[in-house]
Amino acid sequence: AGEEFVESMEHAEAMDIIASMLHVDPKRRPSCKRSPEECMAAVLAHPFFLSATKKLDRVDLLHEIRPQQWKMLSCSSFRSQKCWHKPLAKLVSLMDGSYGRDSLQELVRLLRNVRAHWFEKFAEDATGVQAVFGRELPGTAKGRDELLVEYVGQRLPGIFLDLLQNTEDWRL
């Protein structure tokens, strides 16, 4: 399972950061308005360099977006892969399946709910956890965050990367 993650999520992140740093249009490269240190900070804020916990913290920020801002959220991968529900069907089912199929807002809600309710939801259903994730639930928050990012990253690398990048634009 780990090898697939490297080839999907980390590959998408690596290709994205390289493409942004080498973009022909300098205005589309990471911003360096004041100093080289600021430029390096902009590069290091890219999801490629973030831990699983920091990535999920960014997704949590999206939960605070006002409804009218969701319409302006730009997720190019979401437009090309409208339904995130099918690749995450086992997880949605384990979480009682009450999530809208074609809404980024619902995907964010699912990820927040999984993260917030790991123990109460999954402690009762070890077989379900094994069926969804292919292994037992880790005992630490860091391990659970890594498992969730790996799971979603394998199935929706482009959409997940787009969500992570959009949090930079919508900081409250």
mmCIF file with all atom_site columns, C-alpha atoms in Angstrom:
data_model
loop_
_atom_site.group_PDB
_atom_site.id
_atom_site.type_symbol
_atom_site.label_atom_id
_atom_site.label_alt_id
_atom_site.label_comp_id
_atom_site.label_asym_id
_atom_site.label_entity_id
_atom_site.label_seq_id
_atom_site.pdbx_PDB_ins_code
_atom_site.Cartn_x
_atom_site.Cartn_y
_atom_site.Cartn_z
_atom_site.occupancy
_atom_site.B_iso_or_equiv
_atom_site.pdbx_formal_charge
_atom_site.auth_seq_id
_atom_site.auth_comp_id
_atom_site.auth_asym_id
_atom_site.auth_atom_id
_atom_site.pdbx_PDB_model_num
ATOM 1   C CA . ALA A 1 1   ? 0.000   0.000  0.000   1.00 0.00 ? 1   ALA A CA 1
ATOM 2   C CA . GLY A 1 2   ? 2.819   2.421  0.822   1.00 0.00 ? 2   GLY A CA 1
ATOM 3   C CA . GLU A 1 3   ? 4.358   2.139  -2.657  1.00 0.00 ? 3   GLU A CA 1
ATOM 4   C CA . GLU A 1 4   ? 1.078   3.185  -4.312  1.00 0.00 ? 4   GLU A CA 1
ATOM 5   C CA . PHE A 1 5   ? 0.975   6.257  -2.039  1.00 0.00 ? 5   PHE A CA 1
ATOM 6   C CA . VAL A 1 6   ? 4.463   7.318  -3.142  1.00 0.00 ? 6   VAL A CA 1
ATOM 7   C CA . GLU A 1 7   ? 3.452   6.998  -6.774  1.00 0.00 ? 7   GLU A CA 1
ATOM 8   C CA . SER A 1 8   ? 0.153   8.846  -6.401  1.00 0.00 ? 8   SER A CA 1
ATOM 9   C CA . MET A 1 9   ? 0.011   11.519 -3.679  1.00 0.00 ? 9   MET A CA 1
ATOM 10  C CA . GLU A 1 10  ? 3.699   12.273 -3.271  1.00 0.00 ? 10  GLU A CA 1
ATOM 11  C CA . HIS A 1 11  ? 4.205   12.114 -7.028  1.00 0.00 ? 11  HIS A CA 1
ATOM 12  C CA . ALA A 1 12  ? 1.363   14.594 -7.611  1.00 0.00 ? 12  ALA A CA 1
ATOM 13  C CA . GLU A 1 13  ? 2.758   16.914 -4.939  1.00 0.00 ? 13  GLU A CA 1
ATOM 14  C CA . ALA A 1 14  ? 6.326   16.697 -6.276  1.00 0.00 ? 14  ALA A CA 1
ATOM 15  C CA . MET A 1 15  ? 5.242   17.337 -9.864  1.00 0.00 ? 15  MET A CA 1
ATOM 16  C CA . ASP A 1 16  ? 3.111   20.276 -8.756  1.00 0.00 ? 16  ASP A CA 1
ATOM 17  C CA . ILE A 1 17  ? 5.833   22.027 -6.781  1.00 0.00 ? 17  ILE A CA 1
ATOM 18  C CA . ILE A 1 18  ? 8.417   21.512 -9.525  1.00 0.00 ? 18  ILE A CA 1
ATOM 19  C CA . ALA A 1 19  ? 6.017   22.812 -12.160 1.00 0.00 ? 19  ALA A CA 1
ATOM 20  C CA . SER A 1 20  ? 5.169   25.877 -10.056 1.00 0.00 ? 20  SER A CA 1
ATOM 21  C CA . MET A 1 21  ? 8.831   26.729 -9.413  1.00 0.00 ? 21  MET A CA 1
ATOM 22  C CA . LEU A 1 22  ? 9.749   26.329 -13.097 1.00 0.00 ? 22  LEU A CA 1
ATOM 23  C CA . HIS A 1 23  ? 6.665   28.025 -14.548 1.00 0.00 ? 23  HIS A CA 1
ATOM 24  C CA . VAL A 1 24  ? 7.386   30.175 -17.620 1.00 0.00 ? 24  VAL A CA 1
ATOM 25  C CA . ASP A 1 25  ? 5.361   33.055 -16.167 1.00 0.00 ? 25  ASP A CA 1
ATOM 26  C CA . PRO A 1 26  ? 7.270   34.406 -13.131 1.00 0.00 ? 26  PRO A CA 1
ATOM 27  C CA . LYS A 1 27  ? 3.987   35.666 -11.624 1.00 0.00 ? 27  LYS A CA 1
ATOM 28  C CA . ARG A 1 28  ? 2.818   32.063 -11.276 1.00 0.00 ? 28  ARG A CA 1
ATOM 29  C CA . ARG A 1 29  ? 5.943   30.952 -9.383  1.00 0.00 ? 29  ARG A CA 1
ATOM 30  C CA . PRO A 1 30  ? 6.100   30.964 -5.556  1.00 0.00 ? 30  PRO A CA 1
ATOM 31  C CA . SER A 1 31  ? 6.090   34.574 -4.377  1.00 0.00 ? 31  SER A CA 1
ATOM 32  C CA . CYS A 1 32  ? 9.377   36.248 -3.361  1.00 0.00 ? 32  CYS A CA 1
ATOM 33  C CA . LYS A 1 33  ? 8.293   39.823 -2.734  1.00 0.00 ? 33  LYS A CA 1
ATOM 34  C CA . ARG A 1 34  ? 10.622  40.764 0.097   1.00 0.00 ? 34  ARG A CA 1
ATOM 35  C CA . SER A 1 35  ? 13.490  38.390 0.676   1.00 0.00 ? 35  SER A CA 1
ATOM 36  C CA . PRO A 1 36  ? 14.951  34.989 -0.210  1.00 0.00 ? 36  PRO A CA 1
ATOM 37  C CA . GLU A 1 37  ? 13.763  33.747 3.189   1.00 0.00 ? 37  GLU A CA 1
ATOM 38  C CA . GLU A 1 38  ? 10.188  34.666 2.288   1.00 0.00 ? 38  GLU A CA 1
ATOM 39  C CA . CYS A 1 39  ? 10.549  32.824 -1.006  1.00 0.00 ? 39  CYS A CA 1
ATOM 40  C CA . MET A 1 40  ? 11.819  29.734 0.810   1.00 0.00 ? 40  MET A CA 1
ATOM 41  C CA . ALA A 1 41  ? 8.906   29.964 3.267   1.00 0.00 ? 41  ALA A CA 1
ATOM 42  C CA . ALA A 1 42  ? 6.467   30.046 0.318   1.00 0.00 ? 42  ALA A CA 1
ATOM 43  C CA . VAL A 1 43  ? 8.072   26.935 -1.176  1.00 0.00 ? 43  VAL A CA 1
ATOM 44  C CA . LEU A 1 44  ? 8.154   25.097 2.165   1.00 0.00 ? 44  LEU A CA 1
ATOM 45  C CA . ALA A 1 45  ? 4.440   25.843 2.693   1.00 0.00 ? 45  ALA A CA 1
ATOM 46  C CA . HIS A 1 46  ? 3.643   23.577 -0.276  1.00 0.00 ? 46  HIS A CA 1
ATOM 47  C CA . PRO A 1 47  ? 1.852   20.322 0.700   1.00 0.00 ? 47  PRO A CA 1
ATOM 48  C CA . PHE A 1 48  ? 4.860   18.261 -0.456  1.00 0.00 ? 48  PHE A CA 1
ATOM 49  C CA . PHE A 1 49  ? 6.732   19.416 2.650   1.00 0.00 ? 49  PHE A CA 1
ATOM 50  C CA . LEU A 1 50  ? 3.875   19.100 5.153   1.00 0.00 ? 50  LEU A CA 1
ATOM 51  C CA . SER A 1 51  ? 3.284   16.293 7.620   1.00 0.00 ? 51  SER A CA 1
ATOM 52  C CA . ALA A 1 52  ? 0.018   14.381 7.478   1.00 0.00 ? 52  ALA A CA 1
ATOM 53  C CA . THR A 1 53  ? -1.176  16.249 10.563  1.00 0.00 ? 53  THR A CA 1
ATOM 54  C CA . LYS A 1 54  ? -0.472  19.653 8.975   1.00 0.00 ? 54  LYS A CA 1
ATOM 55  C CA . LYS A 1 55  ? -2.278  18.551 5.802   1.00 0.00 ? 55  LYS A CA 1
ATOM 56  C CA . LEU A 1 56  ? -5.391  17.583 7.758   1.00 0.00 ? 56  LEU A CA 1
ATOM 57  C CA . ASP A 1 57  ? -5.148  20.810 9.764   1.00 0.00 ? 57  ASP A CA 1
ATOM 58  C CA . ARG A 1 58  ? -5.356  22.650 6.418   1.00 0.00 ? 58  ARG A CA 1
ATOM 59  C CA . VAL A 1 59  ? -8.423  20.646 5.439   1.00 0.00 ? 59  VAL A CA 1
ATOM 60  C CA . ASP A 1 60  ? -9.963  21.624 8.788   1.00 0.00 ? 60  ASP A CA 1
ATOM 61  C CA . LEU A 1 61  ? -9.514  25.294 7.796   1.00 0.00 ? 61  LEU A CA 1
ATOM 62  C CA . LEU A 1 62  ? -11.707 24.701 4.753   1.00 0.00 ? 62  LEU A CA 1
ATOM 63  C CA . HIS A 1 63  ? -14.582 23.749 7.032   1.00 0.00 ? 63  HIS A CA 1
ATOM 64  C CA . GLU A 1 64  ? -14.745 27.405 8.125   1.00 0.00 ? 64  GLU A CA 1
ATOM 65  C CA . ILE A 1 65  ? -15.308 28.789 4.609   1.00 0.00 ? 65  ILE A CA 1
ATOM 66  C CA . ARG A 1 66  ? -18.553 30.643 4.129   1.00 0.00 ? 66  ARG A CA 1
ATOM 67  C CA . PRO A 1 67  ? -21.029 29.051 1.657   1.00 0.00 ? 67  PRO A CA 1
ATOM 68  C CA . GLN A 1 68  ? -20.520 31.690 -1.044  1.00 0.00 ? 68  GLN A CA 1
ATOM 69  C CA . GLN A 1 69  ? -16.746 31.077 -0.965  1.00 0.00 ? 69  GLN A CA 1
ATOM 70  C CA . TRP A 1 70  ? -17.209 27.392 -1.864  1.00 0.00 ? 70  TRP A CA 1
ATOM 71  C CA . LYS A 1 71  ? -18.451 28.475 -5.280  1.00 0.00 ? 71  LYS A CA 1
ATOM 72  C CA . MET A 1 72  ? -15.167 30.301 -5.921  1.00 0.00 ? 72  MET A CA 1
ATOM 73  C CA . LEU A 1 73  ? -12.945 27.483 -4.687  1.00 0.00 ? 73  LEU A CA 1
ATOM 74  C CA . SER A 1 74  ? -10.793 26.363 -7.588  1.00 0.00 ? 74  SER A CA 1
ATOM 75  C CA . CYS A 1 75  ? -10.146 22.658 -7.724  1.00 0.00 ? 75  CYS A CA 1
ATOM 76  C CA . SER A 1 76  ? -9.168  21.709 -11.251 1.00 0.00 ? 76  SER A CA 1
ATOM 77  C CA . SER A 1 77  ? -8.983  18.016 -10.343 1.00 0.00 ? 77  SER A CA 1
ATOM 78  C CA . PHE A 1 78  ? -12.472 18.149 -8.878  1.00 0.00 ? 78  PHE A CA 1
ATOM 79  C CA . ARG A 1 79  ? -13.869 19.457 -12.134 1.00 0.00 ? 79  ARG A CA 1
ATOM 80  C CA . SER A 1 80  ? -12.321 16.575 -14.036 1.00 0.00 ? 80  SER A CA 1
ATOM 81  C CA . GLN A 1 81  ? -13.261 13.947 -11.431 1.00 0.00 ? 81  GLN A CA 1
ATOM 82  C CA . LYS A 1 82  ? -16.616 15.235 -10.220 1.00 0.00 ? 82  LYS A CA 1
ATOM 83  C CA . CYS A 1 83  ? -17.508 12.381 -7.900  1.00 0.00 ? 83  CYS A CA 1
ATOM 84  C CA . TRP A 1 84  ? -15.105 11.713 -5.029  1.00 0.00 ? 84  TRP A CA 1
ATOM 85  C CA . HIS A 1 85  ? -17.655 9.438  -3.372  1.00 0.00 ? 85  HIS A CA 1
ATOM 86  C CA . LYS A 1 86  ? -16.948 6.222  -5.303  1.00 0.00 ? 86  LYS A CA 1
ATOM 87  C CA . PRO A 1 87  ? -13.178 5.976  -4.576  1.00 0.00 ? 87  PRO A CA 1
ATOM 88  C CA . LEU A 1 88  ? -13.938 6.509  -0.867  1.00 0.00 ? 88  LEU A CA 1
ATOM 89  C CA . ALA A 1 89  ? -17.077 4.322  -0.793  1.00 0.00 ? 89  ALA A CA 1
ATOM 90  C CA . LYS A 1 90  ? -15.817 1.961  1.937   1.00 0.00 ? 90  LYS A CA 1
ATOM 91  C CA . LEU A 1 91  ? -14.914 4.853  4.210   1.00 0.00 ? 91  LEU A CA 1
ATOM 92  C CA . VAL A 1 92  ? -18.218 6.628  3.527   1.00 0.00 ? 92  VAL A CA 1
ATOM 93  C CA . SER A 1 93  ? -20.073 3.409  4.345   1.00 0.00 ? 93  SER A CA 1
ATOM 94  C CA . LEU A 1 94  ? -18.144 2.954  7.585   1.00 0.00 ? 94  LEU A CA 1
ATOM 95  C CA . MET A 1 95  ? -19.073 6.540  8.513   1.00 0.00 ? 95  MET A CA 1
ATOM 96  C CA . ASP A 1 96  ? -22.798 5.792  7.896   1.00 0.00 ? 96  ASP A CA 1
ATOM 97  C CA . GLY A 1 97  ? -22.864 7.054  4.299   1.00 0.00 ? 97  GLY A CA 1
ATOM 98  C CA . SER A 1 98  ? -24.604 10.396 4.861   1.00 0.00 ? 98  SER A CA 1
ATOM 99  C CA . TYR A 1 99  ? -22.399 12.543 2.603   1.00 0.00 ? 99  TYR A CA 1
ATOM 100 C CA . GLY A 1 100 ? -23.344 14.380 -0.597  1.00 0.00 ? 100 GLY A CA 1
ATOM 101 C CA . ARG A 1 101 ? -21.699 12.809 -3.615  1.00 0.00 ? 101 ARG A CA 1
ATOM 102 C CA . ASP A 1 102 ? -20.625 15.791 -5.706  1.00 0.00 ? 102 ASP A CA 1
ATOM 103 C CA . SER A 1 103 ? -19.674 18.375 -3.130  1.00 0.00 ? 103 SER A CA 1
ATOM 104 C CA . LEU A 1 104 ? -16.189 19.376 -2.033  1.00 0.00 ? 104 LEU A CA 1
ATOM 105 C CA . GLN A 1 105 ? -17.771 20.687 1.137   1.00 0.00 ? 105 GLN A CA 1
ATOM 106 C CA . GLU A 1 106 ? -19.056 17.180 1.873   1.00 0.00 ? 106 GLU A CA 1
ATOM 107 C CA . LEU A 1 107 ? -15.598 15.689 1.239   1.00 0.00 ? 107 LEU A CA 1
ATOM 108 C CA . VAL A 1 108 ? -14.110 18.124 3.762   1.00 0.00 ? 108 VAL A CA 1
ATOM 109 C CA . ARG A 1 109 ? -16.888 17.220 6.220   1.00 0.00 ? 109 ARG A CA 1
ATOM 110 C CA . LEU A 1 110 ? -16.125 13.505 5.778   1.00 0.00 ? 110 LEU A CA 1
ATOM 111 C CA . LEU A 1 111 ? -12.403 13.993 6.407   1.00 0.00 ? 111 LEU A CA 1
ATOM 112 C CA . ARG A 1 112 ? -13.037 16.150 9.470   1.00 0.00 ? 112 ARG A CA 1
ATOM 113 C CA . ASN A 1 113 ? -15.546 13.651 10.881  1.00 0.00 ? 113 ASN A CA 1
ATOM 114 C CA . VAL A 1 114 ? -13.244 10.680 10.342  1.00 0.00 ? 114 VAL A CA 1
ATOM 115 C CA . ARG A 1 115 ? -10.403 12.515 12.041  1.00 0.00 ? 115 ARG A CA 1
ATOM 116 C CA . ALA A 1 116 ? -12.542 13.764 14.936  1.00 0.00 ? 116 ALA A CA 1
ATOM 117 C CA . HIS A 1 117 ? -14.318 10.470 15.611  1.00 0.00 ? 117 HIS A CA 1
ATOM 118 C CA . TRP A 1 118 ? -11.669 7.788  14.980  1.00 0.00 ? 118 TRP A CA 1
ATOM 119 C CA . PHE A 1 119 ? -11.995 6.075  18.333  1.00 0.00 ? 119 PHE A CA 1
ATOM 120 C CA . GLU A 1 120 ? -15.703 6.343  19.014  1.00 0.00 ? 120 GLU A CA 1
ATOM 121 C CA . LYS A 1 121 ? -16.587 5.305  15.467  1.00 0.00 ? 121 LYS A CA 1
ATOM 122 C CA . PHE A 1 122 ? -13.965 2.683  14.720  1.00 0.00 ? 122 PHE A CA 1
ATOM 123 C CA . ALA A 1 123 ? -13.194 1.171  18.131  1.00 0.00 ? 123 ALA A CA 1
ATOM 124 C CA . GLU A 1 124 ? -16.442 -0.781 17.898  1.00 0.00 ? 124 GLU A CA 1
ATOM 125 C CA . ASP A 1 125 ? -15.764 -2.064 14.385  1.00 0.00 ? 125 ASP A CA 1
ATOM 126 C CA . ALA A 1 126 ? -12.209 -3.391 14.061  1.00 0.00 ? 126 ALA A CA 1
ATOM 127 C CA . THR A 1 127 ? -13.263 -5.582 11.129  1.00 0.00 ? 127 THR A CA 1
ATOM 128 C CA . GLY A 1 128 ? -14.626 -2.538 9.276   1.00 0.00 ? 128 GLY A CA 1
ATOM 129 C CA . VAL A 1 129 ? -11.414 -0.590 9.882   1.00 0.00 ? 129 VAL A CA 1
ATOM 130 C CA . GLN A 1 130 ? -9.383  -3.527 8.563   1.00 0.00 ? 130 GLN A CA 1
ATOM 131 C CA . ALA A 1 131 ? -11.624 -3.770 5.481   1.00 0.00 ? 131 ALA A CA 1
ATOM 132 C CA . VAL A 1 132 ? -11.321 -0.048 4.706   1.00 0.00 ? 132 VAL A CA 1
ATOM 133 C CA . PHE A 1 133 ? -7.690  0.671  5.553   1.00 0.00 ? 133 PHE A CA 1
ATOM 134 C CA . GLY A 1 134 ? -6.153  -2.778 5.176   1.00 0.00 ? 134 GLY A CA 1
ATOM 135 C CA . ARG A 1 135 ? -4.647  -2.690 8.662   1.00 0.00 ? 135 ARG A CA 1
ATOM 136 C CA . GLU A 1 136 ? -5.417  -1.922 12.273  1.00 0.00 ? 136 GLU A CA 1
ATOM 137 C CA . LEU A 1 137 ? -6.036  1.622  13.422  1.00 0.00 ? 137 LEU A CA 1
ATOM 138 C CA . PRO A 1 138 ? -2.810  3.199  14.772  1.00 0.00 ? 138 PRO A CA 1
ATOM 139 C CA . GLY A 1 139 ? -2.767  4.092  18.455  1.00 0.00 ? 139 GLY A CA 1
ATOM 140 C CA . THR A 1 140 ? -1.453  7.642  18.033  1.00 0.00 ? 140 THR A CA 1
ATOM 141 C CA . ALA A 1 141 ? -3.056  10.726 16.501  1.00 0.00 ? 141 ALA A CA 1
ATOM 142 C CA . LYS A 1 142 ? -0.024  11.137 14.240  1.00 0.00 ? 142 LYS A CA 1
ATOM 143 C CA . GLY A 1 143 ? -0.353  7.535  13.027  1.00 0.00 ? 143 GLY A CA 1
ATOM 144 C CA . ARG A 1 144 ? -4.080  7.970  12.363  1.00 0.00 ? 144 ARG A CA 1
ATOM 145 C CA . ASP A 1 145 ? -3.452  11.200 10.435  1.00 0.00 ? 145 ASP A CA 1
ATOM 146 C CA . GLU A 1 146 ? -0.813  9.441  8.328   1.00 0.00 ? 146 GLU A CA 1
ATOM 147 C CA . LEU A 1 147 ? -3.212  6.579  7.627   1.00 0.00 ? 147 LEU A CA 1
ATOM 148 C CA . LEU A 1 148 ? -6.032  8.923  6.568   1.00 0.00 ? 148 LEU A CA 1
ATOM 149 C CA . VAL A 1 149 ? -3.776  11.020 4.307   1.00 0.00 ? 149 VAL A CA 1
ATOM 150 C CA . GLU A 1 150 ? -2.355  7.857  2.743   1.00 0.00 ? 150 GLU A CA 1
ATOM 151 C CA . TYR A 1 151 ? -5.829  6.417  2.177   1.00 0.00 ? 151 TYR A CA 1
ATOM 152 C CA . VAL A 1 152 ? -7.263  9.565  0.581   1.00 0.00 ? 152 VAL A CA 1
ATOM 153 C CA . GLY A 1 153 ? -4.018  10.316 -1.268  1.00 0.00 ? 153 GLY A CA 1
ATOM 154 C CA . GLN A 1 154 ? -4.079  6.905  -2.938  1.00 0.00 ? 154 GLN A CA 1
ATOM 155 C CA . ARG A 1 155 ? -7.621  7.355  -4.164  1.00 0.00 ? 155 ARG A CA 1
ATOM 156 C CA . LEU A 1 156 ? -7.900  11.100 -4.875  1.00 0.00 ? 156 LEU A CA 1
ATOM 157 C CA . PRO A 1 157 ? -4.381  12.550 -5.225  1.00 0.00 ? 157 PRO A CA 1
ATOM 158 C CA . GLY A 1 158 ? -5.340  15.465 -7.467  1.00 0.00 ? 158 GLY A CA 1
ATOM 159 C CA . ILE A 1 159 ? -8.446  16.488 -5.539  1.00 0.00 ? 159 ILE A CA 1
ATOM 160 C CA . PHE A 1 160 ? -6.675  16.185 -2.189  1.00 0.00 ? 160 PHE A CA 1
ATOM 161 C CA . LEU A 1 161 ? -3.731  18.265 -3.444  1.00 0.00 ? 161 LEU A CA 1
ATOM 162 C CA . ASP A 1 162 ? -6.106  20.921 -4.782  1.00 0.00 ? 162 ASP A CA 1
ATOM 163 C CA . LEU A 1 163 ? -7.890  21.093 -1.422  1.00 0.00 ? 163 LEU A CA 1
ATOM 164 C CA . LEU A 1 164 ? -4.588  21.494 0.410   1.00 0.00 ? 164 LEU A CA 1
ATOM 165 C CA . GLN A 1 165 ? -3.458  24.266 -1.914  1.00 0.00 ? 165 GLN A CA 1
ATOM 166 C CA . ASN A 1 166 ? -6.744  26.140 -1.686  1.00 0.00 ? 166 ASN A CA 1
ATOM 167 C CA . THR A 1 167 ? -6.407  26.495 2.075   1.00 0.00 ? 167 THR A CA 1
ATOM 168 C CA . GLU A 1 168 ? -3.607  28.985 1.453   1.00 0.00 ? 168 GLU A CA 1
ATOM 169 C CA . ASP A 1 169 ? -6.072  31.204 -0.420  1.00 0.00 ? 169 ASP A CA 1
ATOM 170 C CA . TRP A 1 170 ? -8.819  31.002 2.225   1.00 0.00 ? 170 TRP A CA 1
ATOM 171 C CA . ARG A 1 171 ? -7.028  31.520 5.523   1.00 0.00 ? 171 ARG A CA 1
ATOM 172 C CA . LEU A 1 172 ? -9.371  33.179 7.974   1.00 0.00 ? 172 LEU A CA 1
#
